[in-house]
Amino acid sequence: MKLDVLDFEHNLEDNIWQLHRELAARTYRPDPYVSFYITDPKLRHIHKASVRDRVLHQAIYRVLYPIFDRHFIFDSYSSRRGKGTHRGVKRLADFARRLSGNYRKTTYCLKCDVRKFFDSVDQEILISLIEKRIFDEDLFRLIKTIIKSFSKASGKGLPLGNVTSQLFSNIYLNELDQFIKHQLKAKCYIRYCDDFAILDNNRQYLESLLEPIRCFLSEILKLDLHPNKVSIGKFCQGFDFLGYVVLPHHIVWRTGTQRRSFKKLSEKKKMLDDGLISEEKFDASLQSYLGILKHCNGHKIEKRIRESYN
């Protein structure tokens, strides 16, 4: 893939003009994807587009983002400007504090996960949602071409790796957001990609939401909840969300995330000792983990990291 980047950059102007001519003549066709696996921490199958196609994806993303983002709910936190995991976790903590009356009342959290979301997106449903807001025929045809350039099964799937897939996933799941907020009237609802949480003081109310959510996902979006990732927990036991555990009075780093982080730092330290990476690169990794700890009560972990990797 590095050779692909260098080749494109070497003849940058010619390649850009060639892409322009193909778009103007409506002869553009996406290149094949390069697939590989990463562990993050679970195994993920990534499909990476060519440099030429990624340039086009960025251009399309910049056009589509402002058109669709203003129609998303406030509490959608994935792949949006001014949002992200840390703000999502803080919002969950704010909801919990408010509902519990500053930690005095029992508060519950319903957590759900959409099963194999990116593999299961129905492309025709996604195209129909985009068609409602995109009226330029050439742009719409180009978007359809990109969506149809990949499939996990017949007419289904988005590639993990495209910047457009991040926006398309929000367009798709915005239908669920609107349903939960405006039809089910859930006040304390947060979604990050295909993970979402609803908070309330009434456990029975949260349990009553499950069936209509399942039906909406199945009938309208052709999706399913992950059977092993639906849970209702008490605030006093901690709400596990986006790599953190939100507890009364504080937020901590999830134990599994801590273990993986120390393992990765140990691997980086070995690479540094073996001369495979520079001190600057190791320090960049170290500072990124220390930066994460600023968003939770991680003073003890920070001290341990600094002592271990001084």
mmCIF file of C-alpha atoms in Angstrom, residues 21-213:
data_model
loop_
_atom_site.group_PDB
_atom_site.id
_atom_site.type_symbol
_atom_site.label_atom_id
_atom_site.label_comp_id
_atom_site.label_asym_id
_atom_site.label_seq_id
_atom_site.Cartn_x
_atom_site.Cartn_y
_atom_site.Cartn_z
ATOM 1 C CA ARG A 21 -11.736 13.343 -16.602
ATOM 2 C CA GLU A 22 -13.278 10.026 -15.543
ATOM 3 C CA LEU A 23 -15.778 11.793 -13.296
ATOM 4 C CA ALA A 24 -16.675 14.313 -15.994
ATOM 5 C CA ALA A 25 -17.139 11.540 -18.585
ATOM 6 C CA ARG A 26 -19.062 9.396 -16.046
ATOM 7 C CA THR A 27 -16.663 6.515 -16.664
ATOM 8 C CA TYR A 28 -15.255 6.359 -13.120
ATOM 9 C CA ARG A 29 -15.124 2.873 -11.595
ATOM 10 C CA PRO A 30 -13.681 2.132 -8.134
ATOM 11 C CA ASP A 31 -10.481 0.098 -7.877
ATOM 12 C CA PRO A 32 -10.538 -3.262 -6.056
ATOM 13 C CA TYR A 33 -10.187 -3.129 -2.272
ATOM 14 C CA VAL A 34 -7.147 -4.434 -0.406
ATOM 15 C CA SER A 35 -8.293 -6.548 2.538
ATOM 16 C CA PHE A 36 -6.471 -7.360 5.778
ATOM 17 C CA TYR A 37 -7.241 -8.079 9.425
ATOM 18 C CA ILE A 38 -6.511 -6.098 12.579
ATOM 19 C CA THR A 39 -7.139 -6.865 16.254
ATOM 20 C CA ASP A 40 -8.822 -3.899 17.923
ATOM 21 C CA PRO A 41 -9.200 -5.752 20.365
ATOM 22 C CA LYS A 42 -11.507 -8.121 18.494
ATOM 23 C CA LEU A 43 -10.613 -9.314 15.001
ATOM 24 C CA ARG A 44 -11.811 -6.906 12.312
ATOM 25 C CA HIS A 45 -11.730 -7.380 8.542
ATOM 26 C CA ILE A 46 -10.599 -4.118 6.947
ATOM 27 C CA HIS A 47 -11.114 -3.286 3.266
ATOM 28 C CA LYS A 48 -8.875 -0.437 2.148
ATOM 29 C CA ALA A 49 -9.547 1.554 -1.011
ATOM 30 C CA SER A 50 -6.819 2.708 -3.388
ATOM 31 C CA VAL A 51 -5.251 6.150 -2.910
ATOM 32 C CA ARG A 52 -7.165 7.477 -5.930
ATOM 33 C CA ASP A 53 -10.458 6.301 -4.478
ATOM 34 C CA ARG A 54 -9.648 7.623 -1.015
ATOM 35 C CA VAL A 55 -9.094 11.086 -2.495
ATOM 36 C CA LEU A 56 -12.569 10.891 -4.012
ATOM 37 C CA HIS A 57 -14.087 9.541 -0.772
ATOM 38 C CA GLN A 58 -12.712 12.530 1.136
ATOM 39 C CA ALA A 59 -14.198 14.949 -1.403
ATOM 40 C CA ILE A 60 -17.618 13.260 -1.220
ATOM 41 C CA TYR A 61 -17.465 13.162 2.584
ATOM 42 C CA ARG A 62 -16.846 16.928 2.706
ATOM 43 C CA VAL A 63 -19.911 17.570 0.566
ATOM 44 C CA LEU A 64 -22.228 15.147 2.359
ATOM 45 C CA TYR A 65 -21.234 15.776 5.979
ATOM 46 C CA PRO A 66 -22.839 19.233 6.429
ATOM 47 C CA ILE A 67 -25.961 18.133 4.540
ATOM 48 C CA PHE A 68 -26.659 15.169 6.823
ATOM 49 C CA ASP A 69 -25.006 16.086 10.126
ATOM 50 C CA ARG A 70 -27.530 18.792 10.959
ATOM 51 C CA HIS A 71 -30.303 16.177 10.881
ATOM 52 C CA PHE A 72 -28.607 13.896 13.427
ATOM 53 C CA ILE A 73 -29.591 13.927 17.093
ATOM 54 C CA PHE A 74 -27.323 15.710 19.580
ATOM 55 C CA ASP A 75 -26.362 12.497 21.379
ATOM 56 C CA SER A 76 -24.866 10.637 18.422
ATOM 57 C CA TYR A 77 -21.123 10.629 19.119
ATOM 58 C CA SER A 78 -19.366 8.546 16.458
ATOM 59 C CA SER A 79 -17.365 10.181 13.625
ATOM 60 C CA ARG A 80 -18.762 13.673 14.187
ATOM 61 C CA ARG A 81 -16.996 16.978 14.723
ATOM 62 C CA GLY A 82 -17.001 18.007 18.370
ATOM 63 C CA LYS A 83 -18.126 14.555 19.535
ATOM 64 C CA GLY A 84 -16.148 11.313 20.066
ATOM 65 C CA THR A 85 -15.781 8.641 22.742
ATOM 66 C CA HIS A 86 -14.688 10.908 25.584
ATOM 67 C CA ARG A 87 -17.604 13.304 25.164
ATOM 68 C CA GLY A 88 -19.969 10.351 24.863
ATOM 69 C CA VAL A 89 -18.730 8.894 28.148
ATOM 70 C CA LYS A 90 -18.972 12.293 29.858
ATOM 71 C CA ARG A 91 -22.533 12.678 28.588
ATOM 72 C CA LEU A 92 -23.434 9.244 29.977
ATOM 73 C CA ALA A 93 -21.971 10.273 33.348
ATOM 74 C CA ASP A 94 -23.995 13.523 33.253
ATOM 75 C CA PHE A 95 -27.193 11.585 32.500
ATOM 76 C CA ALA A 96 -26.482 9.164 35.373
ATOM 77 C CA ARG A 97 -25.755 11.959 37.848
ATOM 78 C CA ARG A 98 -28.911 13.837 36.907
ATOM 79 C CA LEU A 99 -31.225 10.801 36.964
ATOM 80 C CA SER A 100 -29.800 9.560 40.265
ATOM 81 C CA GLY A 101 -30.330 12.962 41.911
ATOM 82 C CA ASN A 102 -26.613 13.349 42.573
ATOM 83 C CA TYR A 103 -26.160 9.623 43.292
ATOM 84 C CA ARG A 104 -29.093 9.187 45.703
ATOM 85 C CA LYS A 105 -31.621 7.300 43.517
ATOM 86 C CA THR A 106 -31.239 3.903 41.860
ATOM 87 C CA THR A 107 -30.542 4.374 38.147
ATOM 88 C CA TYR A 108 -30.362 1.745 35.412
ATOM 89 C CA CYS A 109 -28.708 1.583 31.996
ATOM 90 C CA LEU A 110 -29.911 -0.519 29.065
ATOM 91 C CA LYS A 111 -26.933 -1.280 26.803
ATOM 92 C CA CYS A 112 -27.329 -2.746 23.308
ATOM 93 C CA ASP A 113 -25.144 -3.596 20.343
ATOM 94 C CA VAL A 114 -26.219 -4.157 16.725
ATOM 95 C CA ARG A 115 -25.066 -7.562 15.530
ATOM 96 C CA LYS A 116 -22.463 -7.402 12.700
ATOM 97 C CA PHE A 117 -23.633 -3.935 11.756
ATOM 98 C CA PHE A 118 -21.237 -3.048 8.911
ATOM 99 C CA ASP A 119 -21.695 -6.463 7.291
ATOM 100 C CA SER A 120 -25.490 -6.228 7.575
ATOM 101 C CA VAL A 121 -26.286 -2.746 6.230
ATOM 102 C CA ASP A 122 -28.898 -3.075 3.482
ATOM 103 C CA GLN A 123 -27.500 -1.047 0.586
ATOM 104 C CA GLU A 124 -30.888 -0.300 -0.999
ATOM 105 C CA ILE A 125 -32.217 1.096 2.283
ATOM 106 C CA LEU A 126 -29.094 3.241 2.666
ATOM 107 C CA ILE A 127 -29.387 4.512 -0.925
ATOM 108 C CA SER A 128 -33.054 5.399 -0.368
ATOM 109 C CA LEU A 129 -32.147 7.411 2.759
ATOM 110 C CA ILE A 130 -29.429 9.320 0.893
ATOM 111 C CA GLU A 131 -31.737 9.948 -2.066
ATOM 112 C CA LYS A 132 -34.094 11.942 0.200
ATOM 113 C CA ARG A 133 -31.493 14.694 0.648
ATOM 114 C CA ILE A 134 -29.214 14.521 -2.417
ATOM 115 C CA PHE A 135 -30.817 15.972 -5.546
ATOM 116 C CA ASP A 136 -27.764 16.302 -7.793
ATOM 117 C CA GLU A 137 -28.020 13.345 -10.208
ATOM 118 C CA ASP A 138 -24.287 13.022 -10.873
ATOM 119 C CA LEU A 139 -23.410 13.114 -7.177
ATOM 120 C CA PHE A 140 -26.139 10.630 -6.310
ATOM 121 C CA ARG A 141 -25.021 8.245 -9.058
ATOM 122 C CA LEU A 142 -21.436 8.471 -7.771
ATOM 123 C CA ILE A 143 -22.550 7.698 -4.201
ATOM 124 C CA LYS A 144 -24.470 4.667 -5.466
ATOM 125 C CA THR A 145 -21.376 3.472 -7.328
ATOM 126 C CA ILE A 146 -19.269 3.689 -4.159
ATOM 127 C CA ILE A 147 -21.866 1.896 -2.030
ATOM 128 C CA LYS A 148 -22.248 -0.865 -4.632
ATOM 129 C CA SER A 149 -18.464 -1.270 -5.001
ATOM 130 C CA PHE A 150 -18.432 -3.532 -1.939
ATOM 131 C CA SER A 151 -20.633 -6.265 -0.525
ATOM 132 C CA LYS A 152 -20.382 -8.908 2.183
ATOM 133 C CA ALA A 153 -23.501 -10.647 0.931
ATOM 134 C CA SER A 154 -25.879 -9.848 -1.898
ATOM 135 C CA GLY A 155 -26.783 -6.156 -1.548
ATOM 136 C CA LYS A 156 -25.428 -5.899 1.985
ATOM 137 C CA GLY A 157 -22.419 -4.411 3.710
ATOM 138 C CA LEU A 158 -20.150 -1.373 4.073
ATOM 139 C CA PRO A 159 -16.335 -1.629 4.013
ATOM 140 C CA LEU A 160 -14.561 -0.994 7.300
ATOM 141 C CA GLY A 161 -11.876 1.418 6.145
ATOM 142 C CA ASN A 162 -13.713 3.961 3.983
ATOM 143 C CA VAL A 163 -14.211 7.442 5.455
ATOM 144 C CA THR A 164 -17.586 7.437 3.676
ATOM 145 C CA SER A 165 -18.633 4.323 5.633
ATOM 146 C CA GLN A 166 -18.458 6.292 8.880
ATOM 147 C CA LEU A 167 -20.923 8.856 7.552
ATOM 148 C CA PHE A 168 -23.120 6.238 5.879
ATOM 149 C CA SER A 169 -23.403 4.352 9.178
ATOM 150 C CA ASN A 170 -24.655 7.508 10.913
ATOM 151 C CA ILE A 171 -27.159 8.157 8.117
ATOM 152 C CA TYR A 172 -28.434 4.585 8.468
ATOM 153 C CA LEU A 173 -28.637 4.489 12.267
ATOM 154 C CA ASN A 174 -30.080 7.990 12.495
ATOM 155 C CA GLU A 175 -33.371 6.250 11.692
ATOM 156 C CA LEU A 176 -32.994 4.269 14.926
ATOM 157 C CA ASP A 177 -32.016 7.440 16.828
ATOM 158 C CA GLN A 178 -35.136 9.266 15.641
ATOM 159 C CA PHE A 179 -37.345 6.285 16.518
ATOM 160 C CA ILE A 180 -35.980 5.951 20.058
ATOM 161 C CA LYS A 181 -35.998 9.687 20.761
ATOM 162 C CA HIS A 182 -39.279 10.734 19.154
ATOM 163 C CA GLN A 183 -41.476 7.636 19.142
ATOM 164 C CA LEU A 184 -40.292 5.767 22.220
ATOM 165 C CA LYS A 185 -39.644 9.152 23.927
ATOM 166 C CA ALA A 186 -36.422 7.996 25.593
ATOM 167 C CA LYS A 187 -34.879 11.101 27.162
ATOM 168 C CA CYS A 188 -31.440 9.791 28.123
ATOM 169 C CA TYR A 189 -30.226 8.016 24.993
ATOM 170 C CA ILE A 190 -26.674 7.885 23.599
ATOM 171 C CA ARG A 191 -25.300 6.139 20.532
ATOM 172 C CA TYR A 192 -21.727 5.596 19.364
ATOM 173 C CA CYS A 193 -21.664 3.742 16.037
ATOM 174 C CA ASP A 194 -23.563 0.474 16.637
ATOM 175 C CA ASP A 195 -23.414 0.656 20.463
ATOM 176 C CA PHE A 196 -26.173 2.519 22.268
ATOM 177 C CA ALA A 197 -27.393 3.085 25.816
ATOM 178 C CA ILE A 198 -30.631 4.285 27.421
ATOM 179 C CA LEU A 199 -30.763 5.397 31.062
ATOM 180 C CA ASP A 200 -33.782 5.543 33.368
ATOM 181 C CA ASN A 201 -34.782 5.075 37.011
ATOM 182 C CA ASN A 202 -37.337 2.415 36.076
ATOM 183 C CA ARG A 203 -35.931 -0.995 35.123
ATOM 184 C CA GLN A 204 -39.310 -2.236 33.831
ATOM 185 C CA TYR A 205 -39.535 0.752 31.482
ATOM 186 C CA LEU A 206 -36.132 -0.110 29.987
ATOM 187 C CA GLU A 207 -37.158 -3.755 29.602
ATOM 188 C CA SER A 208 -40.329 -2.628 27.786
ATOM 189 C CA LEU A 209 -38.215 -0.789 25.173
ATOM 190 C CA LEU A 210 -36.405 -3.901 23.985
ATOM 191 C CA GLU A 211 -39.176 -5.440 21.899
ATOM 192 C CA PRO A 212 -40.087 -2.279 19.921
ATOM 193 C CA ILE A 213 -36.377 -1.620 19.309
#
